[in-house]
Amino acid sequence: MSLNAIQVKPVSEEEEEEDGPSAQPDPNTSFPSLLHYRSGSGSTTPRSRQSSPGNSPRLGPTRFANSDTCDPQYTPLFWGFDKELKMQRRAKRKVGRAWYSRKRVKFVVGVIGLLVLFFLMNWVMLLRLQDHGLHSESGFSGNSSLASVSVTVREKWRKLGKEKKAQKGNYGRMLDLAAHALAEGLNKPEPKDLWLEPFVPASSWKPCADQRSWEPNEGKNGYILVTANGGMNQQRVAVCNAVAVARLLNSTLVVPKFLYSSIWRDVSQFGDIYQEEHFINYLTPDIRIVKELPKELQSLDLEAIGSVVTDADIPKEAKPSFYLKNIVPILLKNGIVHFLGFGHRLAFDPIPFQLQRLRCRCNFYALQFVPKIQEVGALLLRRLRQNEGHPGPLDRYLVGSYAKRIKKNKSHSKKASRYLALHLRFEIDMVAHSLCEFGGGEEERKELEAYREIHFPALTVLKKTTMLPTPAELREEGLCPLTPEEAVLMLAALGFNRKTHIFVAGSQLYGGRSRMNALTSLYPKLVTKENLLTPTELEPFMNFSSQLAALDFIGCTAADAFSMTDSGSQLSSLVSGYRIYYGGGRMPTIRPNKRRLASIFMKNSTIEWRVFEQRIRKAVRQTKHVQPRPKARSVYRYPRCDECMCNMTITT
């Protein structure tokens, strides 16, 4: 290929920023034109017709280069001088040719180097694009020109760059610092308290909600139907509250039903998630439970007779006195009451001691997952620990008899791998309901507003008619869920090294796979249940979000350490409470104070990593205190109270 046949495609300013200033030659210069030397005056005369070199720094042949004969006007007087002049000219021409040849060789080598660099960069770009599923629609044919290929590559590389910017959101700088810190700390020991909680005060609390000191309830005042709304965890709370209300009202509880939700789109009922027989039998000493209504009541129009009670009729966290005053008369009149929704409709204080203990007994003992969930849950735990011989301390409470199968090959198994469970409550329903913003601009705002109009119409009306806090104010108050980027920065700052095995629950994140990239780039040993279980093993649970949530519940509860990202999440609350109740002071939970973290993350553009690390550790360490349940707080999340657990230090 001749040099005259090679041209370099011009590069725009935007492309030069992406590829770097040294990636391309001068965009306005072709290779042939570089071989032409111009005079200082800017003349475009061909080299053989340029003016004297005395006026130009140009070296090489002069305008006399083609004159090999003497002018006939020369006289013999000047022949000697002419001969010497010719010899000098020949010497100069030889030097010029040698110099020119060396420069040309260097130039050609430089050009070839630039071409190699150019093709190498394009090759790397193509590999990166393929990794992200960005394949050229037309492909690379043998007749494709270099220009067309480079245009296609650059356009897609620009799109990928925008996608990566969106992935990092507002934390690109901090994620880079975290990656550097994790790379440097590969061989450094983790902080001693990272996988521990304060053992002595925590271990003094022992489970005792299974202790009873009353006679069975005969349920003479009528029947209670409950159709619970929400996801699996909210429904679990509603079931235990219904058990307590049934005892309070001396009524018979019909096995609860679950309301179909347009958000969760799950038709699962109680018997698809929990063992009905165990539920009925375990609570028989407390209340009377039946699987269905008597036939004479099944044909009643409950709404017509005034027996349907919705969440609009009951204040949130209503006191027992409300039920005695308002619900007992309906029971005595119609013989039945149907609670529709029943989300958080029973207070935690004040409430009788034994009634509170009954709620704990229901949550920690009566609700056991069905065998198909337990079996796959046990399989999930074995793969999370990368062995089949080391059951965890909570396994038997979560997967029942399937925990015994983990012990079978104990003598042949290697040391169990510990893992951290992370619950990312960043699904679109949570993101939309929070009214916060997460760096997606106008497109994100429109998408979330459209989602609210469909699934949270009351919130949409409230937003239009009431002056609500701005997204910035909500974030300052710690009312926004942690983003995946914020969560992974918190873990890195706490000291979890790059080799940490992390199980992520709630993996259907808003933003899709791009949101997960921040996690996997820092922690490559990050998995979800979808990674660990085969499609065949997951197939029975597909399209049943509550049953899938049960697997997440098992994976999080049994973890060596658990980190929540949103304190208002029902799954996080139930998981942390379960770990307290059965953990014996050896199951640490990370409970970030989002308000404190927000003040730290607001300085992400200037704060140094060492300072960030210190402040995050201090903020999280302050939440590790072992304390009894605060007044009016959930016994499901804070079971360290006399109704649910016994403090052995006080007893002794």
XYZ file of C-alpha atoms in Angstrom:
652
model
C 0.000 0.000 0.000
C 1.426 3.425 -0.992
C 1.421 6.314 1.368
C -0.754 8.287 -1.042
C -3.504 5.673 -0.629
C -3.731 6.053 3.146
C -5.970 8.674 4.688
C -6.806 9.257 8.357
C -10.454 9.968 9.206
C -11.002 13.387 10.808
C -11.985 13.244 14.501
C -14.467 15.582 16.089
C -13.766 17.357 19.392
C -16.218 15.100 21.205
C -14.543 11.969 19.868
C -11.119 13.331 20.726
C -12.203 13.771 24.338
C -13.275 10.125 24.471
C -10.296 8.652 22.706
C -7.669 10.981 24.167
C -5.567 13.580 22.350
C -2.840 11.131 21.410
C -5.139 8.548 19.902
C -5.369 10.225 16.476
C -3.040 12.154 14.129
C -3.763 15.754 13.133
C -7.361 15.571 11.868
C -6.718 18.003 9.005
C -3.608 16.344 7.659
C -3.271 13.412 5.292
C -0.133 11.326 5.095
C 0.923 12.533 1.587
C 0.677 16.180 2.545
C 3.078 15.620 5.423
C 5.770 14.718 2.893
C 5.626 18.200 1.345
C 7.876 20.883 2.863
C 6.539 24.382 2.658
C 8.382 27.671 2.675
C 8.073 30.208 5.439
C 5.846 32.340 3.199
C 3.279 29.596 2.937
C 3.810 28.924 -0.770
C 2.183 25.862 -2.275
C 4.690 25.547 -5.095
C 5.860 21.966 -5.702
C 9.119 21.029 -4.073
C 11.114 21.094 -7.360
C 10.012 24.664 -7.974
C 10.398 26.145 -4.457
C 12.463 29.271 -3.871
C 15.984 29.244 -2.454
C 16.554 27.260 0.776
C 18.168 30.319 2.170
C 14.730 31.661 2.875
C 13.451 28.464 4.453
C 14.600 25.996 7.084
C 13.987 23.330 4.494
C 16.884 20.968 3.780
C 17.325 18.899 0.657
C 17.481 19.510 -3.082
C 17.583 23.102 -4.432
C 15.932 24.494 -7.527
C 19.144 23.643 -9.434
C 18.708 19.967 -8.719
C 17.598 19.183 -12.273
C 20.363 21.227 -14.014
C 23.200 18.855 -14.963
C 24.744 20.925 -17.721
C 26.594 24.223 -17.664
C 25.211 27.403 -19.008
C 26.832 28.079 -22.377
C 27.577 31.620 -21.231
C 30.085 30.229 -18.697
C 33.721 30.768 -19.734
C 36.659 28.465 -19.059
C 37.813 31.005 -16.490
C 35.075 29.785 -14.251
C 35.279 26.049 -15.096
C 37.506 25.284 -12.121
C 35.213 27.148 -9.799
C 32.178 25.517 -11.443
C 33.638 22.065 -11.008
C 34.265 22.712 -7.328
C 30.757 24.107 -6.962
C 29.293 21.005 -8.593
C 31.221 18.793 -6.210
C 29.882 20.762 -3.267
C 26.372 20.478 -4.673
C 26.760 16.705 -5.090
C 27.972 16.403 -1.474
C 25.046 18.470 -0.245
C 22.635 16.392 -2.321
C 24.056 13.186 -0.797
C 23.689 14.582 2.719
C 20.190 15.826 1.933
C 19.145 12.478 0.480
C 20.519 10.596 3.505
C 18.802 12.992 5.887
C 15.568 12.832 3.920
C 15.669 9.027 3.820
C 16.114 8.820 7.592
C 13.265 11.250 8.215
C 11.015 9.376 5.813
C 11.739 6.056 7.539
C 11.006 7.580 10.937
C 7.853 9.142 9.602
C 6.610 5.892 8.060
C 7.364 4.020 11.290
C 5.443 6.675 13.228
C 2.492 6.429 10.858
C 2.450 2.642 11.157
C 2.595 2.975 14.957
C -0.369 5.336 14.933
C -2.333 2.942 12.738
C -1.531 0.011 15.022
C -2.597 2.079 18.044
C -5.772 3.122 16.244
C -6.733 -0.468 15.361
C -5.803 -1.670 18.850
C -8.067 0.911 20.455
C -10.923 -0.037 18.150
C -10.371 -3.706 18.975
C -10.522 -2.992 22.717
C -13.644 -0.905 22.209
C -15.304 -3.714 20.303
C -14.539 -6.193 23.067
C -16.002 -3.856 25.677
C -19.081 -3.256 23.564
C -19.601 -6.985 23.103
C -19.377 -7.496 26.863
C -22.257 -5.080 27.273
C -24.323 -6.637 24.520
C -23.775 -3.822 22.060
C -23.221 -5.582 18.776
C -23.156 -3.874 15.414
C -26.391 -4.435 13.502
C -24.686 -4.744 10.163
C -21.601 -6.571 11.371
C -18.054 -6.085 10.081
C -17.933 -7.174 6.470
C -14.778 -7.563 4.478
C -15.678 -4.533 2.363
C -16.368 -2.218 5.300
C -14.173 0.831 5.266
C -12.101 1.950 8.206
C -14.134 5.143 8.393
C -17.530 3.389 8.630
C -16.250 0.966 11.267
C -14.771 3.727 13.397
C -18.001 5.751 13.205
C -20.074 2.766 14.361
C -17.667 1.981 17.181
C -17.459 5.559 18.397
C -21.235 6.046 18.376
C -21.759 2.929 20.493
C -18.839 3.737 22.739
C -20.393 7.134 23.407
C -23.667 5.425 24.370
C -21.793 3.065 26.654
C -20.037 6.022 28.253
C -23.381 7.634 29.006
C -24.665 4.353 30.434
C -21.612 4.057 32.678
C -22.125 7.605 33.873
C -25.689 6.702 34.785
C -24.514 3.597 36.599
C -22.196 5.581 38.843
C -24.788 8.315 39.329
C -23.345 11.027 41.567
C -20.716 8.762 43.094
C -18.216 8.150 40.303
C -15.373 9.697 42.262
C -16.160 7.813 45.469
C -16.526 4.488 43.652
C -13.091 4.982 42.123
C -11.634 5.726 45.555
C -13.358 2.651 46.976
C -11.957 0.462 44.198
C -8.468 1.756 44.915
C -8.867 1.180 48.665
C -10.149 -2.367 48.156
C -7.274 -3.172 45.787
C -4.758 -1.921 48.330
C -6.410 -3.768 51.213
C -6.515 -7.258 49.699
C -4.016 -8.617 52.202
C -5.035 -6.440 55.136
C -7.093 -7.947 57.977
C -10.697 -6.819 58.293
C -11.810 -4.898 61.407
C -12.256 -7.292 64.336
C -15.884 -6.359 65.044
C -17.013 -6.566 61.411
C -18.536 -10.056 61.740
C -19.446 -9.744 65.434
C -21.969 -8.044 67.655
C -21.434 -7.200 71.335
C -21.572 -10.806 72.501
C -21.907 -10.555 76.278
C -24.947 -8.242 76.405
C -26.521 -9.836 73.311
C -26.130 -13.420 74.482
C -27.836 -12.693 77.807
C -31.209 -12.580 76.020
C -32.772 -16.027 75.478
C -35.904 -17.039 73.548
C -38.918 -17.731 75.764
C -42.003 -16.757 73.758
C -43.004 -20.433 73.639
C -43.913 -20.337 77.341
C -47.661 -20.145 78.005
C -49.548 -19.290 81.154
C -53.209 -19.214 80.074
C -56.016 -21.539 79.096
C -57.064 -22.122 75.463
C -59.509 -19.690 73.905
C -62.831 -21.269 72.887
C -63.636 -18.608 70.267
C -67.325 -18.280 71.168
C -67.867 -14.707 69.976
C -67.861 -15.483 66.249
C -65.460 -15.836 63.326
C -62.714 -13.552 62.120
C -61.731 -13.489 58.454
C -58.542 -11.682 57.461
C -57.515 -10.876 53.894
C -54.046 -9.384 54.277
C -52.530 -7.026 51.720
C -48.932 -6.260 50.740
C -46.037 -8.625 50.123
C -45.011 -11.728 52.051
C -43.450 -9.861 54.963
C -46.314 -7.417 55.489
C -48.737 -10.334 55.276
C -46.728 -12.199 57.922
C -47.139 -9.284 60.329
C -50.866 -9.089 59.561
C -51.303 -12.813 60.325
C -49.657 -12.514 63.749
C -51.681 -9.406 64.553
C -54.840 -11.263 63.563
C -53.932 -14.108 65.918
C -53.611 -11.618 68.777
C -56.927 -9.921 67.900
C -58.698 -13.295 67.730
C -57.511 -14.055 71.247
C -58.420 -10.564 72.448
C -61.990 -10.870 71.097
C -62.475 -14.517 72.110
C -63.229 -15.395 68.506
C -62.343 -18.157 66.041
C -59.785 -17.347 63.382
C -60.236 -18.656 59.850
C -56.897 -19.444 58.166
C -55.935 -16.053 56.696
C -56.115 -15.244 52.994
C -53.871 -12.968 50.984
C -55.097 -10.122 48.819
C -53.935 -10.002 45.212
C -51.802 -6.906 44.607
C -51.278 -5.100 41.312
C -47.728 -4.427 42.495
C -46.717 -7.937 43.566
C -48.989 -9.798 41.110
C -48.891 -12.953 43.173
C -51.841 -15.317 43.647
C -50.132 -17.265 46.456
C -52.278 -18.058 49.476
C -51.369 -18.960 53.040
C -50.986 -22.676 52.308
C -48.589 -21.966 49.411
C -46.093 -20.334 51.778
C -46.716 -21.627 55.311
C -47.605 -25.035 56.739
C -51.310 -24.815 57.601
C -51.436 -27.869 59.852
C -48.454 -26.748 61.898
C -49.943 -23.254 62.210
C -53.266 -24.594 63.474
C -51.823 -27.209 65.793
C -49.125 -25.031 67.334
C -51.567 -22.245 68.225
C -54.382 -24.531 69.435
C -53.449 -23.900 73.098
C -53.936 -20.180 72.397
C -56.844 -19.735 69.977
C -59.276 -21.775 67.908
C -58.398 -21.861 64.190
C -60.428 -23.393 61.343
C -59.643 -23.731 57.641
C -62.962 -22.333 56.407
C -66.237 -20.802 57.540
C -69.254 -22.938 58.442
C -71.589 -23.415 55.481
C -74.337 -21.245 56.986
C -71.966 -18.276 56.965
C -70.402 -18.832 53.559
C -73.459 -17.573 51.679
C -73.742 -14.285 53.584
C -73.195 -10.951 51.844
C -70.744 -9.642 54.409
C -70.632 -6.140 52.988
C -74.418 -5.872 53.000
C -74.700 -6.850 56.666
C -71.873 -4.505 57.687
C -69.265 -7.133 58.573
C -66.531 -5.874 56.234
C -64.004 -3.698 58.059
C -61.312 -2.040 55.931
C -58.115 -0.231 56.852
C -60.011 3.028 56.422
C -62.237 1.997 59.336
C -59.396 1.169 61.741
C -56.717 3.658 62.771
C -53.154 2.581 62.188
C -51.765 0.714 65.206
C -55.112 0.802 66.988
C -55.169 -0.022 70.695
C -56.938 -3.123 72.042
C -59.684 -0.894 73.453
C -60.682 0.080 69.897
C -61.419 -3.553 69.017
C -63.329 -4.211 72.234
C -65.468 -1.153 71.682
C -66.084 -1.299 67.913
C -65.544 -4.856 66.668
C -67.099 -6.981 69.430
C -70.612 -5.575 68.763
C -70.343 -6.580 65.077
C -69.195 -10.068 66.053
C -72.042 -10.546 68.500
C -74.601 -9.235 65.994
C -73.484 -10.988 62.770
C -71.240 -13.757 64.065
C -68.483 -12.742 61.659
C -66.101 -9.892 60.839
C -63.968 -9.627 57.705
C -60.814 -7.512 58.082
C -59.813 -6.387 54.592
C -56.201 -5.234 54.285
C -55.301 -5.234 57.986
C -51.911 -3.634 57.513
C -50.383 -2.532 60.844
C -53.738 -2.247 62.550
C -52.712 -3.310 66.073
C -50.540 -1.213 68.385
C -47.449 -2.556 70.136
C -48.072 -0.547 73.309
C -50.021 -0.566 75.497
C -51.018 -4.209 75.148
C -51.413 -7.040 77.688
C -48.246 -9.042 78.401
C -49.532 -12.449 77.279
C -51.117 -10.986 74.143
C -47.774 -9.494 73.159
C -46.076 -12.815 73.821
C -48.647 -14.510 71.556
C -47.587 -12.275 68.673
C -43.968 -13.347 69.179
C -44.993 -16.989 69.452
C -46.827 -16.765 66.148
C -43.917 -15.126 64.332
C -41.043 -17.215 65.675
C -42.738 -20.607 66.070
C -46.098 -20.972 64.331
C -45.155 -19.744 60.850
C -43.004 -22.410 59.191
C -42.377 -22.448 55.436
C -43.834 -25.272 53.371
C -41.468 -28.182 52.486
C -40.839 -27.090 48.895
C -39.578 -23.690 50.118
C -37.538 -25.296 52.908
C -35.912 -27.768 50.525
C -34.799 -25.165 48.009
C -33.873 -22.822 50.871
C -31.543 -25.492 52.288
C -30.010 -25.928 48.843
C -29.490 -22.172 48.628
C -27.712 -22.136 52.006
C -25.395 -24.994 51.050
C -24.322 -23.192 47.891
C -23.898 -19.907 49.687
C -21.498 -21.608 52.099
C -19.833 -23.527 49.246
C -20.071 -26.843 51.085
C -22.619 -29.378 52.263
C -21.491 -30.138 55.779
C -21.749 -27.035 57.979
C -25.281 -25.986 58.970
C -25.696 -22.558 60.494
C -27.167 -21.865 63.929
C -30.508 -20.751 62.476
C -30.897 -23.401 59.766
C -33.243 -25.709 61.662
C -35.610 -22.834 62.440
C -35.700 -21.819 58.779
C -35.606 -25.053 56.774
C -36.771 -27.592 59.364
C -35.808 -31.203 58.753
C -33.865 -30.257 55.617
C -31.161 -28.837 57.892
C -30.289 -32.441 58.865
C -29.300 -33.209 55.290
C -26.633 -30.542 55.508
C -24.985 -32.497 58.361
C -24.739 -35.842 56.565
C -21.352 -35.342 54.943
C -19.904 -33.167 57.665
C -16.712 -35.191 58.084
C -15.887 -34.886 54.396
C -16.560 -31.189 54.002
C -14.227 -28.244 54.079
C -14.478 -25.225 56.310
C -17.649 -23.255 55.658
C -17.369 -19.958 53.790
C -18.992 -17.109 55.652
C -21.083 -14.657 53.709
C -22.698 -11.275 54.091
C -26.351 -10.808 53.121
C -27.392 -7.427 51.759
C -31.028 -6.457 51.340
C -31.292 -3.768 48.682
C -34.768 -2.321 49.040
C -34.548 -0.485 45.745
C -37.426 -1.917 43.740
C -39.495 0.537 41.705
C -42.401 0.556 44.177
C -40.112 1.674 46.992
C -38.330 4.213 44.800
C -41.607 5.702 43.545
C -43.257 5.804 46.968
C -40.293 7.561 48.581
C -40.767 10.709 46.431
C -36.977 10.989 46.281
C -34.730 11.517 43.264
C -31.843 9.237 42.346
C -29.838 11.012 39.669
C -31.917 10.022 36.630
C -33.089 13.513 35.715
C -36.324 14.357 33.942
C -36.708 10.883 32.440
C -36.626 9.310 35.907
C -39.123 11.832 37.289
C -41.627 11.124 34.509
C -41.266 7.366 34.865
C -41.788 7.386 38.631
C -44.688 9.812 38.395
C -46.417 7.546 35.885
C -45.873 4.582 38.211
C -47.339 6.507 41.152
C -50.435 7.439 39.178
C -51.161 3.743 38.571
C -50.118 2.123 41.856
C -50.267 4.973 44.397
C -53.079 7.260 43.197
C -53.680 8.672 46.690
C -50.043 9.699 46.897
C -50.311 11.378 43.496
C -53.316 13.405 44.668
C -51.533 14.323 47.900
C -48.489 15.442 45.940
C -50.640 17.772 43.815
C -52.695 19.223 46.662
C -50.202 19.458 49.515
C -46.859 21.158 49.925
C -44.583 18.160 50.501
C -40.862 18.205 51.351
C -38.549 18.440 48.359
C -36.430 15.423 47.351
C -33.362 17.202 48.767
C -35.108 17.746 52.113
C -36.244 14.120 52.217
C -32.690 12.965 51.613
C -31.291 15.225 54.340
C -33.771 13.727 56.796
C -32.719 10.192 55.889
C -36.085 9.357 54.321
C -34.707 8.088 51.008
C -33.697 4.447 50.498
C -29.986 3.897 50.018
C -29.062 3.455 46.372
C -26.953 0.437 45.358
C -24.005 2.826 44.941
C -24.429 4.184 48.472
C -24.816 0.673 49.887
C -21.621 -0.629 48.303
C -19.677 2.454 49.405
C -20.872 1.850 52.955
C -19.695 -1.795 52.866
C -16.290 -0.812 51.468
C -15.862 1.884 54.111
C -16.780 -0.556 56.895
C -13.886 -2.755 55.809
C -15.421 -5.706 53.966
C -12.629 -6.764 51.620
C -12.942 -7.447 47.919
C -13.050 -11.231 48.450
C -16.190 -11.074 50.599
C -19.009 -13.392 49.536
C -22.163 -11.274 49.312
C -25.730 -12.508 48.861
C -28.054 -9.803 47.545
C -31.776 -10.032 48.253
C -34.257 -7.896 46.378
C -32.285 -8.109 43.156
C -35.068 -6.699 40.931
C -33.541 -3.262 41.274
C -34.882 -0.116 39.731
C -32.509 0.609 36.877
C -31.811 -3.055 36.114
C -28.384 -4.538 35.591
C -26.688 -1.161 35.283
C -27.466 -0.508 38.965
C -25.797 -3.801 39.918
C -22.562 -2.889 38.136
C -21.451 -0.660 41.006
C -21.734 -3.662 43.324
C -20.118 -6.282 41.125
C -17.247 -4.019 40.107
C -16.155 -3.702 43.742
C -17.274 -7.126 44.970
C -16.979 -9.739 42.222
C -18.118 -12.564 44.540
C -21.627 -11.164 44.675
C -24.553 -13.491 43.989
C -28.336 -13.646 44.059
C -30.655 -16.614 44.316
C -30.993 -16.428 40.538
C -27.232 -17.022 40.221
C -27.063 -19.890 42.696
C -30.179 -21.826 41.734
C -30.776 -23.317 38.311
C -33.815 -22.337 36.207
C -35.240 -25.796 36.903
C -34.887 -25.299 40.663
C -36.467 -21.832 40.475
C -39.236 -22.793 38.059
C -41.822 -23.781 40.761
C -41.514 -20.293 42.260
C -41.610 -18.195 39.115
C -44.449 -15.645 39.014
C -44.875 -16.077 42.789
C -43.069 -13.111 44.313
C -44.007 -14.039 47.880
C -42.473 -17.492 47.547
C -39.333 -15.992 46.033
C -39.268 -13.521 48.929
C -39.325 -16.513 51.294
C -36.067 -17.739 49.737
C -34.550 -14.283 50.226
C -35.747 -14.363 53.829
C -33.945 -17.673 54.410
C -30.733 -16.515 52.714
C -30.622 -13.254 54.692
C -31.595 -14.656 58.076
C -28.994 -17.447 58.015
C -26.121 -15.155 56.904
C -23.006 -14.654 59.030
C -23.656 -10.912 58.817
C -26.693 -9.045 57.503
C -26.893 -5.475 56.230
C -30.130 -3.631 55.644
C -30.328 -0.478 53.554
C -33.783 0.729 54.583
C -34.975 0.554 58.177
C -38.599 0.740 57.044
C -38.364 -2.455 55.015
C -40.533 -5.273 56.373
C -38.117 -7.968 55.216
C -35.182 -6.254 56.929
C -37.207 -5.788 60.107
C -38.313 -9.416 60.255
C -34.876 -10.760 59.340
C -33.083 -8.671 61.977
C -35.645 -9.695 64.620
C -35.303 -13.373 63.737
C -31.516 -13.121 63.998
C -31.823 -11.485 67.424
C -34.290 -14.077 68.691
C -32.389 -17.198 67.618
C -28.863 -15.831 67.070
C -27.546 -16.103 70.616
C -25.545 -12.903 70.243
C -23.539 -14.232 67.283
C -25.521 -12.888 64.316
C -24.565 -9.230 63.697
C -26.835 -6.903 61.762
C -25.759 -3.613 60.165
C -28.467 -0.987 60.635
C -27.335 2.241 58.942
C -28.701 5.519 60.188
C -29.706 7.037 56.867
C -29.885 10.558 58.221
C -26.269 10.413 59.374
C -25.178 8.730 56.175
C -26.940 11.384 54.092
C -24.825 14.143 55.638
C -21.701 12.137 54.751
C -22.747 11.286 51.199
C -23.584 14.925 50.490
C -19.831 15.616 50.576
C -19.014 12.886 48.053
C -17.398 15.320 45.608
C -14.761 16.555 48.076
C -14.380 14.160 50.990
C -11.233 12.036 51.163
C -11.579 8.272 51.455
C -9.866 8.034 54.847
C -12.236 10.614 56.339
C -15.236 8.994 54.644
C -14.214 5.615 56.048
C -13.872 6.945 59.593
C -17.228 8.725 59.537
C -19.110 5.754 58.100
C -17.644 3.378 60.690
C -18.536 5.733 63.505
C -22.110 6.158 62.237
C -22.680 2.404 61.929
C -20.920 1.535 65.199
C -23.400 3.731 67.058
C -26.275 1.506 65.872
C -24.728 -1.694 67.277
C -25.868 -1.104 70.824
C -27.721 -3.992 72.478
C -30.827 -2.520 74.065
C -34.349 -3.609 74.999
C -37.215 -2.857 72.649
C -38.051 0.861 72.631
C -41.581 1.703 73.656
C -44.220 1.313 70.930
C -41.724 -0.318 68.554
C -42.269 -3.618 66.756
C -41.722 -6.861 68.674
C -41.024 -8.522 65.322
C -38.003 -6.296 64.813
C -37.004 -5.730 68.450
C -37.813 -8.977 70.293
C -35.494 -8.115 73.203
C -38.346 -7.503 75.618
C -39.792 -9.469 78.528
C -42.785 -10.568 76.470
C -40.628 -12.319 73.841
C -37.232 -13.030 75.396
C -35.853 -13.564 78.875
C -32.909 -11.497 80.067
C -30.758 -14.000 81.966
C -28.663 -11.322 83.690
C -31.791 -9.996 85.404
C -33.075 -13.512 86.164
C -29.860 -14.550 87.886
